[in-house]
Tab-separated table of C-alpha atoms and ligand atoms in Angstrom:
chain	number	residue	atom	x	y	z
A	1	MET	CA	64.469	103.084	134.397
A	2	SER	CA	67.626	104.909	133.408
A	3	TYR	CA	71.171	103.680	133.402
A	4	GLN	CA	74.549	105.089	134.292
A	5	ARG	CA	77.934	104.124	132.952
A	6	PRO	CA	80.037	101.891	135.220
A	7	LYS	CA	82.025	103.668	137.914
A	8	GLY	CA	85.463	104.762	136.740
A	9	THR	CA	84.555	104.871	133.040
A	10	ASN	CA	83.891	107.811	130.736
A	11	ASP	CA	81.838	108.555	127.669
A	12	ILE	CA	84.077	110.458	125.298
A	13	LEU	CA	81.658	112.764	123.533
A	14	PRO	CA	82.042	114.966	120.469
A	15	GLY	CA	83.742	118.134	121.660
A	16	GLU	CA	86.101	115.949	123.687
A	17	SER	CA	86.823	113.256	121.090
A	18	GLU	CA	88.476	115.839	118.799
A	19	LYS	CA	91.144	116.260	121.463
A	20	TRP	CA	91.694	112.499	121.514
A	21	GLN	CA	92.057	112.458	117.741
A	22	PHE	CA	94.575	115.290	117.890
A	23	VAL	CA	96.631	113.432	120.504
A	24	GLU	CA	96.489	110.127	118.606
A	25	GLU	CA	97.237	111.748	115.241
A	26	THR	CA	100.247	113.545	116.715
A	27	ALA	CA	101.492	110.280	118.217
A	28	ARG	CA	101.232	108.541	114.833
A	29	LEU	CA	103.153	111.327	113.095
A	30	VAL	CA	105.929	111.491	115.691
A	31	PHE	CA	106.274	107.707	116.010
A	32	ARG	CA	106.441	107.368	112.230
A	33	ASP	CA	109.512	109.618	112.211
A	34	TYR	CA	111.132	107.076	114.538
A	35	GLN	CA	109.960	104.149	112.374
A	36	PHE	CA	107.490	102.557	114.776
A	37	ASN	CA	104.594	100.560	113.293
A	38	GLU	CA	101.193	100.023	114.856
A	39	ILE	CA	100.229	96.775	116.590
A	40	ARG	CA	96.719	95.825	117.799
A	41	THR	CA	96.266	92.982	120.242
A	42	PRO	CA	93.031	91.700	121.872
A	43	ILE	CA	91.324	93.595	124.697
A	44	PHE	CA	91.380	90.393	126.778
A	45	GLU	CA	94.179	87.915	127.375
A	46	HIS	CA	94.743	84.712	129.303
A	47	PHE	CA	95.162	85.647	132.960
A	48	GLU	CA	98.531	83.857	133.044
A	49	VAL	CA	100.060	86.136	130.390
A	50	ILE	CA	99.546	89.148	132.637
A	51	ALA	CA	100.250	87.415	135.956
A	52	ARG	CA	103.561	86.019	134.719
A	53	SER	CA	104.735	89.259	133.146
A	54	VAL	CA	103.540	91.955	135.494
A	55	GLY	CA	104.119	89.796	138.592
A	56	ASP	CA	101.733	87.973	140.966
A	57	THR	CA	102.518	90.197	143.928
A	58	THR	CA	102.056	93.532	142.170
A	59	ASP	CA	98.973	95.639	142.901
A	60	ILE	CA	97.881	95.276	139.293
A	61	VAL	CA	97.703	91.478	139.446
A	62	SER	CA	96.761	91.002	143.088
A	63	LYS	CA	94.050	93.673	143.346
A	64	GLU	CA	93.231	95.418	140.107
A	65	MET	CA	92.517	92.764	137.477
A	66	TYR	CA	89.199	92.528	135.650
A	67	ASP	CA	89.531	88.760	135.387
A	68	PHE	CA	86.815	86.144	134.973
A	69	TYR	CA	86.122	82.628	133.736
A	70	ASP	CA	84.510	82.577	130.324
A	71	LYS	CA	81.786	80.124	129.288
A	72	GLY	CA	84.498	77.610	128.410
A	73	GLU	CA	86.030	77.901	131.907
A	74	ARG	CA	89.109	79.730	130.625
A	75	HIS	CA	90.628	82.188	133.056
A	76	VAL	CA	90.848	85.428	131.096
A	77	THR	CA	91.266	89.099	131.999
A	78	LEU	CA	90.704	92.475	130.423
A	79	ARG	CA	94.203	93.782	129.747
A	80	PRO	CA	95.540	96.093	132.477
A	81	GLU	CA	98.486	97.235	130.331
A	82	GLY	CA	99.974	96.803	126.885
A	83	THR	CA	103.484	95.427	127.253
A	84	ALA	CA	102.679	91.869	128.374
A	85	PRO	CA	100.147	91.269	125.567
A	86	ILE	CA	102.599	92.613	123.007
A	87	ALA	CA	105.446	90.477	124.330
A	88	ARG	CA	103.064	87.496	124.129
A	89	SER	CA	102.272	88.449	120.533
A	90	TYR	CA	105.977	88.907	119.733
A	91	VAL	CA	106.682	85.353	120.865
A	92	GLU	CA	103.534	83.785	119.391
A	93	ASN	CA	104.029	85.384	115.960
A	94	LYS	CA	107.799	84.762	116.000
A	95	LEU	CA	108.494	88.431	115.389
A	96	PHE	CA	112.114	87.717	116.340
A	97	GLY	CA	112.494	85.811	113.063
A	98	PRO	CA	115.169	86.761	110.494
A	99	GLU	CA	112.593	88.271	108.090
A	100	HIS	CA	111.885	91.080	110.578
A	101	THR	CA	113.942	94.256	110.963
A	102	LYS	CA	115.803	94.505	114.254
A	103	PRO	CA	115.079	96.109	116.577
A	104	TYR	CA	111.378	95.408	116.158
A	105	LYS	CA	109.517	98.635	116.980
A	106	VAL	CA	105.780	98.928	117.566
A	107	PHE	CA	103.270	101.358	119.044
A	108	TYR	CA	99.700	100.893	120.268
A	109	THR	CA	96.788	102.887	121.557
A	110	GLY	CA	93.667	101.679	123.312
A	111	PRO	CA	91.749	101.036	126.534
A	112	MET	CA	93.271	99.381	129.609
A	113	PHE	CA	91.352	98.158	132.654
A	114	ARG	CA	92.291	98.288	136.314
A	115	TYR	CA	89.993	97.973	139.319
A	116	GLU	CA	91.253	101.082	141.125
A	117	ARG	CA	89.623	103.726	143.297
A	118	PRO	CA	88.408	106.261	140.740
A	119	GLN	CA	89.529	109.878	141.149
A	120	LYS	CA	90.756	112.681	138.932
A	121	GLY	CA	93.228	111.143	136.476
A	122	ARG	CA	92.554	107.625	137.768
A	123	LEU	CA	89.930	105.509	136.071
A	124	ARG	CA	88.928	101.857	135.768
A	125	GLN	CA	88.849	102.017	131.995
A	126	PHE	CA	91.600	104.373	130.912
A	127	HIS	CA	93.528	104.706	127.689
A	128	GLN	CA	97.176	104.422	126.913
A	129	ILE	CA	99.450	105.159	124.027
A	130	GLY	CA	102.578	103.078	124.251
A	131	VAL	CA	105.582	101.779	122.377
A	132	GLU	CA	107.852	98.728	122.585
A	133	VAL	CA	111.276	98.068	121.113
A	134	PHE	CA	112.432	94.443	120.957
A	135	GLY	CA	115.917	93.176	120.312
A	136	SER	CA	118.237	96.049	121.210
A	137	ALA	CA	120.330	96.151	124.378
A	138	ASN	CA	122.002	99.334	123.154
A	139	PRO	CA	121.649	102.219	125.663
A	140	ALA	CA	120.977	104.407	122.611
A	141	THR	CA	117.614	102.631	122.370
A	142	ASP	CA	116.772	103.695	125.939
A	143	VAL	CA	117.708	107.276	125.147
A	144	GLU	CA	116.067	107.478	121.744
A	145	THR	CA	112.811	106.091	123.102
A	146	MET	CA	112.737	108.523	126.038
A	147	ALA	CA	113.589	111.318	123.597
A	148	MET	CA	110.654	110.258	121.436
A	149	ALA	CA	108.270	110.567	124.386
A	150	MET	CA	109.584	114.064	125.117
A	151	ASP	CA	109.364	114.913	121.413
A	152	PHE	CA	105.726	113.816	121.345
A	153	TYR	CA	104.836	116.047	124.302
A	154	ARG	CA	106.678	118.980	122.769
A	155	GLN	CA	104.752	118.534	119.497
A	156	LEU	CA	101.536	118.697	121.486
A	157	GLY	CA	102.624	122.033	122.891
A	158	LEU	CA	103.601	120.934	126.414
A	159	SER	CA	106.686	122.365	128.039
A	160	GLN	CA	106.356	122.051	131.813
A	161	LEU	CA	107.723	118.523	132.004
A	162	ARG	CA	110.256	116.707	134.101
A	163	LEU	CA	112.062	113.512	133.041
A	164	VAL	CA	113.072	111.352	135.985
A	165	ILE	CA	115.234	108.257	135.550
A	166	ASN	CA	116.681	105.455	137.643
A	167	SER	CA	118.273	102.068	137.122
A	168	LEU	CA	117.029	98.793	138.574
A	169	GLY	CA	120.145	97.049	137.286
A	170	ASP	CA	120.311	93.385	136.362
A	171	LYS	CA	119.268	90.263	138.280
A	172	GLU	CA	122.382	90.279	140.439
A	173	THR	CA	121.892	93.950	141.305
A	174	ARG	CA	118.315	93.242	142.312
A	175	GLN	CA	119.286	90.298	144.542
A	176	ASN	CA	121.945	92.282	146.380
A	177	TYR	CA	119.774	95.329	146.746
A	178	ARG	CA	116.758	93.313	147.831
A	179	GLN	CA	118.722	91.970	150.777
A	180	ALA	CA	120.064	95.415	151.686
A	181	LEU	CA	116.553	96.811	151.634
A	182	ILE	CA	115.176	94.021	153.829
A	183	ASP	CA	118.022	94.578	156.313
A	184	TYR	CA	117.204	98.282	156.393
A	185	LEU	CA	113.403	97.993	156.628
A	186	ALA	CA	113.048	94.940	158.909
A	187	PRO	CA	113.814	96.847	162.165
A	188	HIS	CA	110.979	99.276	161.263
A	189	GLU	CA	108.512	96.589	160.192
A	190	ALA	CA	105.993	97.356	162.948
A	191	GLU	CA	105.804	100.995	161.866
A	192	LEU	CA	105.121	100.247	158.185
A	193	SER	CA	101.685	100.265	156.573
A	194	GLU	CA	99.844	96.937	156.341
A	195	ASP	CA	100.527	96.741	152.604
A	196	SER	CA	104.216	97.386	153.087
A	197	LYS	CA	104.527	94.768	155.855
A	198	ARG	CA	103.328	92.244	153.315
A	199	ARG	CA	105.493	93.710	150.525
A	200	LEU	CA	108.589	93.568	152.736
A	201	HIS	CA	108.561	89.784	152.486
A	202	GLU	CA	107.010	89.265	149.064
A	203	ASN	CA	108.509	92.063	147.006
A	204	PRO	CA	110.489	94.573	149.117
A	205	LEU	CA	111.221	96.939	146.203
A	206	ARG	CA	107.508	97.663	146.066
A	207	VAL	CA	107.745	99.379	149.477
A	208	LEU	CA	109.628	102.194	147.740
A	209	ASP	CA	106.580	102.813	145.567
A	210	SER	CA	104.219	103.145	148.549
A	211	LYS	CA	101.942	106.171	148.533
A	212	ASP	CA	101.299	105.722	152.291
A	213	LYS	CA	102.658	108.472	154.586
A	214	ARG	CA	103.765	105.933	157.225
A	215	ASP	CA	106.155	104.351	154.707
A	216	GLN	CA	107.456	107.468	153.049
A	217	LYS	CA	109.729	108.590	155.888
A	218	PHE	CA	111.564	105.255	155.767
A	219	VAL	CA	111.663	105.296	151.984
A	220	ALA	CA	113.370	108.707	152.049
A	221	ASP	CA	116.413	107.263	153.866
A	222	ALA	CA	116.471	103.854	152.193
A	223	PRO	CA	119.728	102.624	150.677
A	224	SER	CA	120.157	103.610	147.040
A	225	ILE	CA	119.942	100.882	144.417
A	226	LEU	CA	122.529	102.824	142.422
A	227	ASP	CA	125.132	101.800	145.046
A	228	TYR	CA	124.390	98.151	144.271
A	229	LEU	CA	124.670	98.205	140.474
A	230	THR	CA	126.980	95.533	139.042
A	231	PRO	CA	129.770	96.855	136.775
A	232	ASP	CA	127.688	96.000	133.679
A	233	ALA	CA	124.577	97.677	135.015
A	234	LYS	CA	126.593	100.690	136.078
A	235	ALA	CA	128.166	101.011	132.625
A	236	HIS	CA	124.757	100.822	130.958
A	237	PHE	CA	123.311	103.506	133.200
A	238	GLU	CA	126.327	105.792	132.783
A	239	THR	CA	126.066	105.510	129.017
A	240	VAL	CA	122.383	106.391	129.191
A	241	THR	CA	123.037	109.525	131.254
A	242	SER	CA	125.926	110.636	129.067
A	243	MET	CA	123.792	110.177	125.938
A	244	LEU	CA	120.994	112.231	127.486
A	245	ASP	CA	123.599	114.903	128.213
A	246	ALA	CA	124.840	114.735	124.617
A	247	LEU	CA	121.304	115.318	123.332
A	248	GLU	CA	120.890	118.104	125.914
A	249	ILE	CA	117.799	116.471	127.366
A	250	PRO	CA	117.423	117.584	130.996
A	251	TYR	CA	116.679	114.809	133.518
A	252	GLU	CA	116.806	114.023	137.204
A	253	ILE	CA	117.889	110.801	138.872
A	254	ASP	CA	115.594	109.447	141.603
A	255	SER	CA	117.205	106.375	143.122
A	256	ASN	CA	113.996	105.550	145.042
A	257	MET	CA	111.896	105.311	141.923
A	258	VAL	CA	110.609	101.816	141.123
A	259	ARG	CA	107.781	100.752	138.843
A	260	GLY	CA	104.537	98.958	139.603
A	261	LEU	CA	105.403	96.079	137.293
A	262	ASP	CA	107.990	93.408	137.992
A	263	TYR	CA	109.416	93.015	134.507
A	264	TYR	CA	111.683	96.057	134.508
A	265	THR	CA	115.505	95.895	134.484
A	266	HIS	CA	118.143	98.627	134.052
A	267	THR	CA	116.778	102.010	132.944
A	268	ILE	CA	113.335	103.057	134.151
A	269	PHE	CA	111.812	106.495	133.727
A	270	GLU	CA	108.791	108.654	134.389
A	271	ILE	CA	107.697	111.924	132.879
A	272	MET	CA	105.926	114.240	135.292
A	273	SER	CA	103.914	117.352	134.587
A	274	GLU	CA	105.022	120.406	136.534
A	275	ALA	CA	101.940	122.378	135.587
A	276	PRO	CA	100.195	123.823	138.628
A	277	LYS	CA	96.793	122.234	139.398
A	278	MET	CA	97.975	118.760	138.337
A	279	GLY	CA	97.506	117.337	141.834
A	280	ALA	CA	98.659	113.880	142.852
A	281	GLN	CA	98.261	112.269	139.425
A	282	ALA	CA	101.126	114.119	137.751
A	283	THR	CA	102.912	111.129	136.188
A	284	ILE	CA	101.879	111.157	132.565
A	285	CYS	CA	104.317	108.649	131.096
A	286	ALA	CA	106.251	105.691	132.491
A	287	GLY	CA	108.445	102.983	131.115
A	288	GLY	CA	111.832	101.390	130.897
A	289	ARG	CA	113.870	98.393	129.945
A	290	TYR	CA	112.695	94.802	130.350
A	291	ASN	CA	115.400	92.349	129.370
A	292	HIS	CA	113.793	89.075	130.521
A	293	LEU	CA	110.125	89.453	129.695
A	294	VAL	CA	110.239	87.771	126.301
A	295	GLU	CA	112.056	84.762	127.776
A	296	GLU	CA	109.570	84.660	130.647
A	297	LEU	CA	106.817	84.216	128.051
A	298	GLY	CA	108.638	81.388	126.290
A	299	GLY	CA	110.549	83.320	123.634
A	300	PRO	CA	114.268	83.616	122.954
A	301	GLU	CA	116.428	85.879	125.123
A	302	THR	CA	115.418	89.345	123.858
A	303	PRO	CA	116.045	92.728	125.449
A	304	GLY	CA	113.172	95.185	125.370
A	305	PHE	CA	112.395	98.816	126.077
A	306	GLY	CA	109.063	100.641	126.122
A	307	PHE	CA	106.771	103.165	127.701
A	308	ALA	CA	103.090	103.861	128.182
A	309	LEU	CA	101.355	107.151	128.672
A	310	GLY	CA	97.843	107.794	129.940
A	311	ILE	CA	95.698	109.777	127.526
A	312	GLU	CA	93.260	111.036	130.200
A	313	ARG	CA	96.109	112.412	132.298
A	314	LEU	CA	97.734	113.881	129.211
A	315	LEU	CA	94.529	115.773	128.403
A	316	ILE	CA	94.375	117.112	131.965
A	317	THR	CA	97.976	118.289	131.542
A	318	MET	CA	97.181	119.954	128.219
A	319	GLU	CA	94.315	121.769	129.891
A	320	ALA	CA	96.557	122.799	132.788
A	321	GLU	CA	99.093	124.207	130.296
A	322	GLU	CA	96.280	125.813	128.288
A	323	VAL	CA	97.262	124.135	125.025
A	324	VAL	CA	95.051	125.242	122.132
A	325	ILE	CA	93.884	122.318	120.034
A	326	PRO	CA	93.501	123.046	116.315
A	327	ALA	CA	90.006	122.540	114.910
A	328	LEU	CA	89.884	119.278	112.960
A	329	ASN	CA	86.286	119.234	111.803
A	330	GLU	CA	86.003	122.219	109.519
A	331	LEU	CA	83.031	122.660	107.232
A	332	ASP	CA	83.534	123.624	103.588
A	333	ALA	CA	79.910	124.078	102.595
A	334	TYR	CA	76.483	124.370	104.191
A	335	VAL	CA	73.431	124.004	102.001
A	336	VAL	CA	70.394	126.039	103.012
A	337	GLY	CA	67.230	124.550	101.478
A	338	LEU	CA	64.057	126.621	101.673
A	339	GLY	CA	60.775	124.782	101.292
A	340	GLN	CA	59.907	121.058	101.226
A	341	GLU	CA	60.351	120.962	97.433
A	342	THR	CA	64.087	121.539	97.723
A	343	ASN	CA	64.617	118.448	99.914
A	344	LEU	CA	65.732	116.157	97.091
A	345	GLU	CA	67.934	118.732	95.343
A	346	ALA	CA	69.627	119.667	98.650
A	347	LEU	CA	70.361	115.969	99.173
A	348	LYS	CA	71.916	115.762	95.708
A	349	VAL	CA	73.933	118.950	96.191
A	350	VAL	CA	75.560	117.899	99.487
A	351	GLN	CA	76.379	114.475	98.037
A	352	ALA	CA	77.929	116.070	94.938
A	353	ILE	CA	80.052	118.403	97.077
A	354	ARG	CA	81.290	115.463	99.159
A	355	ASN	CA	82.111	113.553	95.973
A	356	PHE	CA	84.400	116.425	95.027
A	357	GLY	CA	86.223	115.789	98.318
A	358	PHE	CA	84.797	118.625	100.408
A	359	SER	CA	82.868	118.482	103.652
A	360	ALA	CA	79.230	119.481	103.463
A	361	ASP	CA	76.167	119.657	105.668
A	362	ARG	CA	72.559	120.825	105.324
A	363	ASP	CA	69.306	121.276	107.195
A	364	PHE	CA	67.083	118.253	107.739
A	365	MET	CA	64.471	119.831	109.960
A	366	ASP	CA	62.741	122.107	107.442
A	367	ARG	CA	63.700	125.133	109.507
A	368	LYS	CA	63.301	128.786	108.572
A	369	ALA	CA	66.079	130.563	106.636
A	370	LYS	CA	67.351	132.413	109.700
A	371	ALA	CA	67.824	129.232	111.755
A	372	GLN	CA	69.660	127.528	108.887
A	373	PHE	CA	72.057	130.465	108.407
A	374	LYS	CA	72.716	130.392	112.125
A	375	SER	CA	73.686	126.693	111.917
A	376	ALA	CA	75.984	127.405	108.971
A	377	ASP	CA	77.688	130.091	111.011
A	378	LYS	CA	77.942	127.949	114.135
A	379	GLN	CA	79.508	125.100	112.166
A	380	GLY	CA	82.013	127.536	110.687
A	381	ALA	CA	80.988	126.925	107.059
A	382	ARG	CA	83.267	128.615	104.495
A	383	LEU	CA	80.558	128.685	101.831
A	384	VAL	CA	76.795	128.861	102.268
A	385	LEU	CA	74.748	127.631	99.321
A	386	THR	CA	71.116	128.711	99.209
A	387	LEU	CA	68.456	126.867	97.290
A	388	GLY	CA	64.882	128.224	97.343
A	389	GLU	CA	61.875	127.254	95.254
A	390	THR	CA	62.626	130.044	92.717
A	391	GLU	CA	66.237	128.897	92.315
A	392	LEU	CA	65.063	125.328	91.924
A	393	ALA	CA	62.639	126.344	89.169
A	394	GLU	CA	65.451	128.206	87.397
A	395	GLN	CA	68.010	125.437	88.105
A	396	VAL	CA	70.453	127.782	89.842
A	397	ILE	CA	71.964	128.087	93.321
A	398	ASN	CA	73.315	131.058	95.305
A	399	ILE	CA	76.767	130.677	96.809
A	400	LYS	CA	78.084	133.014	99.464
A	401	SER	CA	81.595	133.201	100.858
A	402	MET	CA	81.391	133.732	104.608
A	403	ALA	CA	84.825	135.391	104.720
A	404	SER	CA	84.384	137.970	101.936
A	405	ARG	CA	80.542	138.134	102.237
A	406	GLU	CA	80.527	138.002	98.435
A	407	GLU	CA	77.582	136.211	96.835
A	408	LYS	CA	77.172	134.802	93.339
A	409	GLN	CA	74.678	132.688	91.458
A	410	PHE	CA	75.709	129.517	89.571
A	411	PRO	CA	73.723	127.136	87.360
A	412	LEU	CA	73.184	123.848	89.218
A	413	ALA	CA	74.656	122.050	86.218
A	414	ASP	CA	77.909	123.980	86.810
A	415	LEU	CA	77.980	122.980	90.454
A	416	TYR	CA	77.577	119.319	89.551
A	417	ALA	CA	80.241	119.571	86.843
A	418	ARG	CA	82.927	121.654	88.553
A	419	PHE	CA	82.281	122.419	92.207
A	420	ASP	CA	86.023	122.235	92.920
A	421	GLU	CA	86.646	125.247	90.662
A	422	ILE	CA	83.695	127.147	92.102
A	423	TYR	CA	85.004	126.466	95.592
A	424	ASP	CA	88.447	127.855	94.694
A	425	GLU	CA	86.948	130.872	92.995
A	426	MET	CA	84.681	131.704	95.930
A	427	THR	CA	87.232	131.105	98.691
A	428	THR	CA	90.319	132.764	97.166
A	429	LYS	CA	88.397	136.019	96.602
A	430	MET	CA	88.798	136.780	100.258
A	431	PHE	CA	92.534	137.444	99.837
A	432	GLU	CA	92.070	140.032	97.073
B	1	ATP	P1	100.288	105.226	139.151
B	1	ATP	O1	101.510	105.150	139.993
B	1	ATP	O2	99.776	106.607	138.919
B	1	ATP	O3	99.221	104.253	139.564
B	1	ATP	P2	101.282	103.267	137.342
B	1	ATP	O4	102.664	103.106	137.780
B	1	ATP	O5	100.275	102.271	137.763
B	1	ATP	O6	100.740	104.742	137.691
B	1	ATP	P3	101.787	102.494	134.613
B	1	ATP	O7	101.234	101.149	134.795
B	1	ATP	O8	103.238	102.643	134.463
B	1	ATP	O9	101.243	103.463	135.756
B	1	ATP	O10	101.030	103.209	133.395
B	1	ATP	C1	101.596	104.290	132.639
B	1	ATP	C2	100.700	105.497	132.638
B	1	ATP	O11	99.336	105.137	132.456
B	1	ATP	C3	100.684	106.273	133.943
B	1	ATP	O12	101.765	107.145	134.020
B	1	ATP	C4	99.383	107.045	133.824
B	1	ATP	O13	99.548	108.185	132.989
B	1	ATP	C5	98.486	106.041	133.142
B	1	ATP	N1	97.636	105.329	134.105
B	1	ATP	C6	97.946	104.248	134.860
B	1	ATP	N2	96.897	103.853	135.596
B	1	ATP	C7	95.883	104.705	135.303
B	1	ATP	C8	94.516	104.824	135.730
B	1	ATP	N3	93.979	103.962	136.585
B	1	ATP	N4	93.776	105.820	135.215
B	1	ATP	C9	94.294	106.698	134.330
B	1	ATP	N5	95.561	106.640	133.877
B	1	ATP	C10	96.353	105.659	134.347
B	2	MG	MG1	98.924	102.222	139.352
């Protein structure tokens, strides 16, 4: 009997996980510059938290949830996204309280779960990095947060990106536009896809997001939501675009762009990769403003802004742009032990080296000298320390710098007392 991982999931193995660490480390560094702090919420939530926030009629809630009843008959679900759980946490922990800095800025990273049809860049367990800003209605928050996403991608070495924005306006905008869209689409109802026929009555804006060819020709000529913005919504959007201009951040406006979650208001955006070979799954980051979500979950009226980006799709993009990822797991010292008798001393030597704050590895398989040197080389060791039975008897060890090929013998007592100095001595030689 052998087992396979569930469909739409991945094992992230060494070789690949270094890339994940690089991406996550870079996110932490960039987000710190913008004063975001990390938040960690549970992997599962009450079904209602997601249904209420994301919207009952969205694909995520109606088709893609990993929900179940636990042994206590509670309706719970694996989280499909990060914003609703964090808004729940914001309300539950009263993060709007006077003791907290405003706006309240957090980031997260972790797995999300959606029952989707797996394909390249589309998984059932995928991973997001995301941020949320609570408490600021200032358009500068929209712009700064979008700028941060672009900044993050630039730091990773990506350049072939496109920022696309739109506004969904406020509640009044949505009501007026909703009616205009129904009036426009209703005469074509029979020609729409099955999904869009249903959406037309439940949630007509969702038709604009349809990936079905039958719908797309109607979507192309649909009325523009930007023509329905209320004066307030229009002013907000104009400030956002003028601030993007002031920061010289290029963007496009796509008035047909909507998002797959119901909580958005005003500014929404997507970042697309332009790299060739990206295929259909080219959206690597999406987000926007959500001014009523916190209230919806029982909190005080609190504007919000956030985004989420898919790590798997980001890694595909980095590959498409041929980004070189710096090696993170470098080896300072490899200890070659020759003969069973050196087993204990080799153990002590690697531990001592690590206690000095260096990375160290050794052979455990009692292999021949040649095989051990080959491992040292393959692992990119800077120093190779050789301990044979003769050295052990004389209480010395041979240390070789792989860069300068220089070799020198040291008393073991010296190594235990001052390996840090020996390391400096042996590694700086290479620049002479
Ligand atoms: P799409 O239109 O591609 O389904 P979405 O609108 O559902 O995306 P969001 O919910 O806004 O996506 O999530 C933000 C980002 O998370 C996406 O831009 C994408 O990079 C990533 N993402 C979403 N769903 C998946 C998935 N099933 N597998 C891998 N990444 C995903
Ligand atoms: Mg989706």
